[in-house]
């Protein structure tokens, strides 16, 4: 399916919605805190353990619940009031960040404690992600979903530009604990934004009645539609090996470029800036469908490969700018394609599988990339990610060509 091109004036079209503006503002503050915590946690684990493999395991533990429970979480998202579920889970996430802040500021933090809190955060993410992804459609409607999804990706990556750089400064000045404390406080913004929304403006979607076989029903639904399962398989491949930047970039900053937390923060921020600019372009001109997704995956692989080959820190930072650009293009195109192709009563389950493909693949990819980083180096680890992007693009291209050779089966390309 290819959507009509939006005029430049429509870059921020979905912000015309009162509820989406509230959601966008709350997420803006919360996501900056989230990226600060992710950066501080990665650096803290690497400092405490001295091992990229252990860092990879911690990242994997946080994503493991998404892998194990993600499909069922999609069923839950289709059964309940998504806004109320998000309020509860976002509140718990703030409490977990506060606990980590207390441990770090008190000087008691250990790797095993970080691991336990990572698993608990992952449990929250498993159920919050599909509810949040499907809830966006209820706020803005069918016509603006691609624009809203892309702006949300822009927001995530704008926070990536601000959060890690801020965390790098705070880490160097006063330590990781204050990064965790700021993140805990930031959850207040998103919870308040959800509480004060105009419920009359939220599109009502009849919750699916509890019944047996709903998980299998969702899997069959996706399996019978190439416009759904192909993007999901692509994200599973790319998510497993290419999106493991929280593992590979700290190692690249410290061992390849002999930098500290500030170098790591600048590298991550460069990705965020590139993603913001690229996301705005996609919001105004982006299309959905397998063809666009294939080009995005290939370009993503090229930029990661350039980062792996960069001889200096500043060239790597420049390359990471384009990594961010293509990253948001790939992610938002895949996300919007799934949202547009899914029926309302299946959207929670479809988006849960998207979360599994993106975040749930980390328990597999995190330890792999961590081990590759430790024993072969960060450059090789990034190269593995680039190869995954090329493989996903090749698979989609083969599928696209197969479908175009069979006109009778062409649907929604």
Coordinates of C-alpha atoms in Angstrom, one line a residue, residues 160-161 265-275 316-322 324:
X160 CA 18.0 10.4 21.7
X161 CA 19.9 13.5 20.6
X265 CA 26.9 10.5 24.3
X266 CA 27.9 12.4 21.2
X267 CA 27.8 9.3 19.1
X268 CA 24.3 8.4 20.3
X269 CA 23.2 12.1 20.0
X270 CA 24.4 12.2 16.4
X271 CA 22.1 9.3 15.6
X272 CA 19.2 11.1 17.2
X273 CA 19.8 14.3 15.3
X274 CA 19.9 12.4 12.0
X275 CA 16.7 10.6 13.0
X316 CA 31.9 7.9 13.0
X317 CA 29.8 10.6 14.4
X318 CA 29.0 11.9 10.9
X319 CA 28.2 8.4 9.7
X320 CA 25.9 7.9 12.7
X321 CA 23.9 10.9 11.7
X322 CA 22.9 9.0 8.5
X324 CA 19.8 7.7 12.5

